[in-house]
Amino acid sequence: MTAYRLFLVDDHGVFRSGVRAELAGEDGIDVVGDAGTVPQAISEIVATRPDVVLLDVHMPGGGGVGVLRGVTDALGSEAPVFLALSVSDAATDVIATIRAGARGYVTKTISGTELADAVRRVAEGDAVFSPRLAGFVLDSFTGRSAVPEPHLDPELDSLTKRELEVLRLLARGYTYREIAEELFISVKTVETHASNVLRKTQQSNRNALTRWAVNRQLG
């Protein structure tokens, strides 16, 4: 049997370890690496050149779509096949990930044996979906979906959960000290998060950042 080289991407180390354990006894699958952040995933996938990438959808710094696009930009036609593995079965997540180039989408309720089979199938050219998710994709591409076209916002997607919390409070007019009290963190930490938010959103000052946030209904 052909052994397919698999790379795992998920921001939870315990989950990655669990997937490795589940797939350890499966024939035809060789886990060649794993990563917990978007930049690390892109770098190591480009370096290891796996056949299939098992990809979490929701991650800080751009999410699964960010990994997929980064690897595809770097490797072009030599990019591996991507199979999304997520807790989310929301139509918007499924459609956005497939439109970005993933070959399949399964939820984390899947068993180890089923997951191994899904990896083999996408490696061999099939498209694989958990029950009912295929309908989302079919409806989207035939124009029958009630789900609006996913709006991709790379700057917003690049923010961590904590940075997004700080951004929302900044947009509401909170001072750094008030944000620190609200989130139970230090003022210095708030300043660091605010600086990161300004850099990632490419805004020059707090006023511009507030307008940026309000335009995205984040206030």
Coordinates of C-alpha atoms in Angstrom, one line a residue:
M1 CA 0.0 0.0 0.0
T2 CA 1.2 3.5 -0.8
A3 CA 2.2 5.5 2.3
Y4 CA 0.9 9.0 2.2
R5 CA 2.8 11.7 4.0
L6 CA 0.6 13.7 6.4
F7 CA 1.1 17.0 8.1
L8 CA -1.1 18.1 11.1
V9 CA -2.1 21.7 11.7
D10 CA -4.0 22.6 14.9
D11 CA -3.4 25.2 17.6
H12 CA -4.0 22.7 20.3
G13 CA -1.0 20.5 21.1
V14 CA -3.1 17.9 23.0
F15 CA -5.4 17.5 20.0
R16 CA -2.4 17.1 17.6
S17 CA -1.0 14.4 19.9
G18 CA -4.4 12.7 19.9
V19 CA -4.6 12.6 16.2
R20 CA -1.1 11.2 15.9
A21 CA -2.1 8.4 18.4
E22 CA -5.3 7.7 16.5
L23 CA -3.5 7.4 13.1
A24 CA -0.4 5.5 14.5
G25 CA -1.9 2.1 13.7
E26 CA -3.4 3.0 10.4
D27 CA -1.8 1.6 7.2
G28 CA -0.7 3.9 4.5
I29 CA -0.3 7.1 6.6
D30 CA 3.0 8.5 7.8
V31 CA 2.7 11.6 9.9
V32 CA 5.8 13.7 9.0
G33 CA 5.2 16.8 11.1
D34 CA 2.8 19.1 12.9
A35 CA 2.4 22.8 13.7
G36 CA 0.4 25.0 16.0
T37 CA 0.6 28.4 14.4
V38 CA 0.0 29.8 10.9
P39 CA 3.6 30.9 10.2
Q40 CA 5.1 27.7 11.5
A41 CA 2.7 25.6 9.5
I42 CA 3.5 27.4 6.3
S43 CA 7.2 27.1 6.8
E44 CA 7.3 23.5 7.8
I45 CA 4.8 22.3 5.2
V46 CA 7.0 24.0 2.5
A47 CA 10.0 22.3 4.0
T48 CA 8.6 18.8 4.4
R49 CA 6.4 18.6 1.3
P50 CA 3.7 16.3 2.6
D51 CA 1.0 14.7 0.4
V52 CA -1.9 15.8 2.6
V53 CA -2.3 18.5 5.2
L54 CA -4.9 18.0 7.9
L55 CA -6.0 21.6 8.6
D56 CA -7.8 23.2 11.5
V57 CA -10.1 26.0 10.4
H58 CA -10.0 28.4 13.3
M59 CA -6.5 29.5 14.4
P60 CA -5.0 32.8 15.4
G61 CA -3.1 34.7 12.7
G62 CA -5.2 33.9 9.7
G63 CA -6.8 30.5 10.3
G64 CA -6.7 27.5 8.1
V65 CA -7.4 29.7 5.0
G66 CA -4.2 31.6 5.9
V67 CA -2.2 28.4 5.9
L68 CA -3.7 27.2 2.7
R69 CA -3.0 30.4 0.8
G70 CA 0.5 30.8 2.2
V71 CA 1.5 27.3 1.2
T72 CA -0.2 27.6 -2.2
D73 CA 1.6 30.9 -2.9
A74 CA 4.9 29.3 -2.0
L75 CA 4.5 25.9 -3.8
G76 CA 2.0 26.6 -6.6
S77 CA 1.0 23.4 -8.4
E78 CA 3.3 21.4 -6.1
A79 CA 1.2 22.3 -3.0
P80 CA -0.2 19.3 -1.0
V81 CA -3.9 18.4 -0.8
F82 CA -5.7 20.1 2.1
L83 CA -8.3 18.3 4.3
A84 CA -10.0 20.6 6.8
L85 CA -10.7 19.1 10.3
S86 CA -12.8 21.3 12.5
V87 CA -15.3 21.5 15.3
S88 CA -17.3 23.9 13.2
D89 CA -19.9 22.6 10.7
A90 CA -21.1 26.1 9.9
A91 CA -21.8 26.6 6.2
T92 CA -19.8 29.8 6.1
D93 CA -16.7 28.0 7.4
V94 CA -17.1 25.1 5.0
I95 CA -17.7 27.3 1.9
A96 CA -14.8 29.7 2.7
T97 CA -12.4 26.8 3.2
I98 CA -13.4 25.0 0.1
R99 CA -13.3 28.1 -2.0
A100 CA -9.7 28.7 -0.7
G101 CA -8.7 25.3 -2.1
A102 CA -9.3 22.6 0.4
R103 CA -10.3 19.2 -1.1
G104 CA -12.5 18.1 1.8
Y105 CA -14.0 19.1 5.1
V106 CA -14.7 16.8 8.1
T107 CA -15.7 17.5 11.6
K108 CA -13.8 16.5 14.8
T109 CA -16.6 14.0 15.7
I110 CA -15.0 11.7 13.1
S111 CA -13.4 8.4 14.3
G112 CA -9.7 7.6 13.8
T113 CA -10.5 5.0 11.2
E114 CA -12.8 7.3 9.3
L115 CA -10.2 10.1 9.4
A116 CA -7.5 7.8 8.0
D117 CA -9.9 6.8 5.2
A118 CA -10.6 10.5 4.5
V119 CA -6.9 11.2 4.3
R120 CA -6.3 8.4 1.8
R121 CA -9.2 9.4 -0.3
V122 CA -8.3 13.1 -0.7
A123 CA -4.7 11.9 -1.4
E124 CA -6.1 9.8 -4.3
G125 CA -8.1 12.7 -5.7
D126 CA -11.5 12.3 -4.1
A127 CA -13.4 15.1 -2.4
V128 CA -14.5 14.1 1.2
F129 CA -17.1 15.7 3.4
S130 CA -18.8 14.8 6.7
P131 CA -22.5 14.1 6.3
R132 CA -24.6 17.2 5.2
L133 CA -21.5 19.4 4.6
A134 CA -21.3 18.4 0.9
G135 CA -24.7 20.0 0.5
F136 CA -23.4 23.4 1.6
V137 CA -20.7 23.3 -1.0
L138 CA -23.0 22.0 -3.8
D139 CA -25.6 24.7 -3.0
S140 CA -22.9 27.4 -3.0
F141 CA -21.5 26.5 -6.4
T142 CA -24.9 26.1 -8.0
G143 CA -26.1 29.4 -6.6
R144 CA -28.8 27.9 -4.4
S145 CA -27.2 28.6 -1.1
A146 CA -28.9 31.0 1.3
V147 CA -25.5 31.6 2.9
P148 CA -23.9 34.9 1.7
E149 CA -20.5 34.7 0.0
P150 CA -18.0 34.5 2.9
H151 CA -16.3 37.9 3.4
L152 CA -12.6 37.3 3.9
D153 CA -10.8 40.0 5.9
P154 CA -7.1 39.1 6.3
E155 CA -6.3 41.9 8.8
L156 CA -9.2 40.9 11.0
D157 CA -8.5 37.2 10.7
S158 CA -4.9 37.9 11.7
L159 CA -5.9 39.0 15.2
T160 CA -5.7 36.7 18.2
K161 CA -8.7 36.3 20.5
R162 CA -7.2 38.6 23.1
E163 CA -6.2 41.2 20.5
L164 CA -9.8 41.2 19.2
E165 CA -11.1 41.7 22.7
V166 CA -8.8 44.7 23.2
L167 CA -9.8 46.1 19.8
R168 CA -13.5 45.9 20.6
L169 CA -13.0 47.8 23.9
L170 CA -10.8 50.4 22.2
A171 CA -13.6 51.0 19.6
R172 CA -16.0 51.6 22.5
G173 CA -13.8 54.3 23.9
Y174 CA -12.2 52.5 26.8
T175 CA -8.9 53.8 28.1
Y176 CA -6.0 51.4 28.5
R177 CA -6.5 51.3 32.2
E178 CA -10.2 50.5 31.8
I179 CA -9.4 47.7 29.4
A180 CA -6.8 46.3 31.8
E181 CA -9.5 46.2 34.6
E182 CA -12.1 44.7 32.3
L183 CA -9.8 41.9 31.0
F184 CA -7.9 41.4 34.3
I185 CA -4.5 42.1 32.7
S186 CA -1.9 44.7 33.2
V187 CA -1.9 48.1 31.4
K188 CA 1.5 47.2 29.9
T189 CA -0.1 44.0 28.4
V190 CA -2.9 46.1 27.0
E191 CA -0.4 48.5 25.4
T192 CA 1.4 45.5 23.8
H193 CA -1.9 44.1 22.4
A194 CA -2.9 47.5 21.1
S195 CA 0.4 48.0 19.4
N196 CA 0.0 44.5 17.7
V197 CA -3.5 45.4 16.6
L198 CA -2.3 48.7 15.0
R199 CA 0.5 46.9 13.2
K200 CA -1.7 44.0 12.0
T201 CA -4.6 46.2 10.8
Q202 CA -2.1 48.7 9.3
Q203 CA -3.7 51.7 11.1
S204 CA -1.6 54.7 12.1
N205 CA -3.2 55.7 15.4
R206 CA -6.1 54.9 17.7
N207 CA -8.6 57.2 16.0
A208 CA -8.0 55.5 12.7
L209 CA -8.2 52.1 14.4
T210 CA -11.5 53.0 16.0
R211 CA -13.0 54.0 12.6
W212 CA -11.6 50.8 11.1
A213 CA -13.3 48.8 13.9
V214 CA -16.6 50.6 13.6
N215 CA -16.7 50.0 9.9
R216 CA -16.6 46.3 10.7
Q217 CA -19.2 46.6 13.4
L218 CA -16.8 45.6 16.1
G219 CA -17.6 48.4 18.5

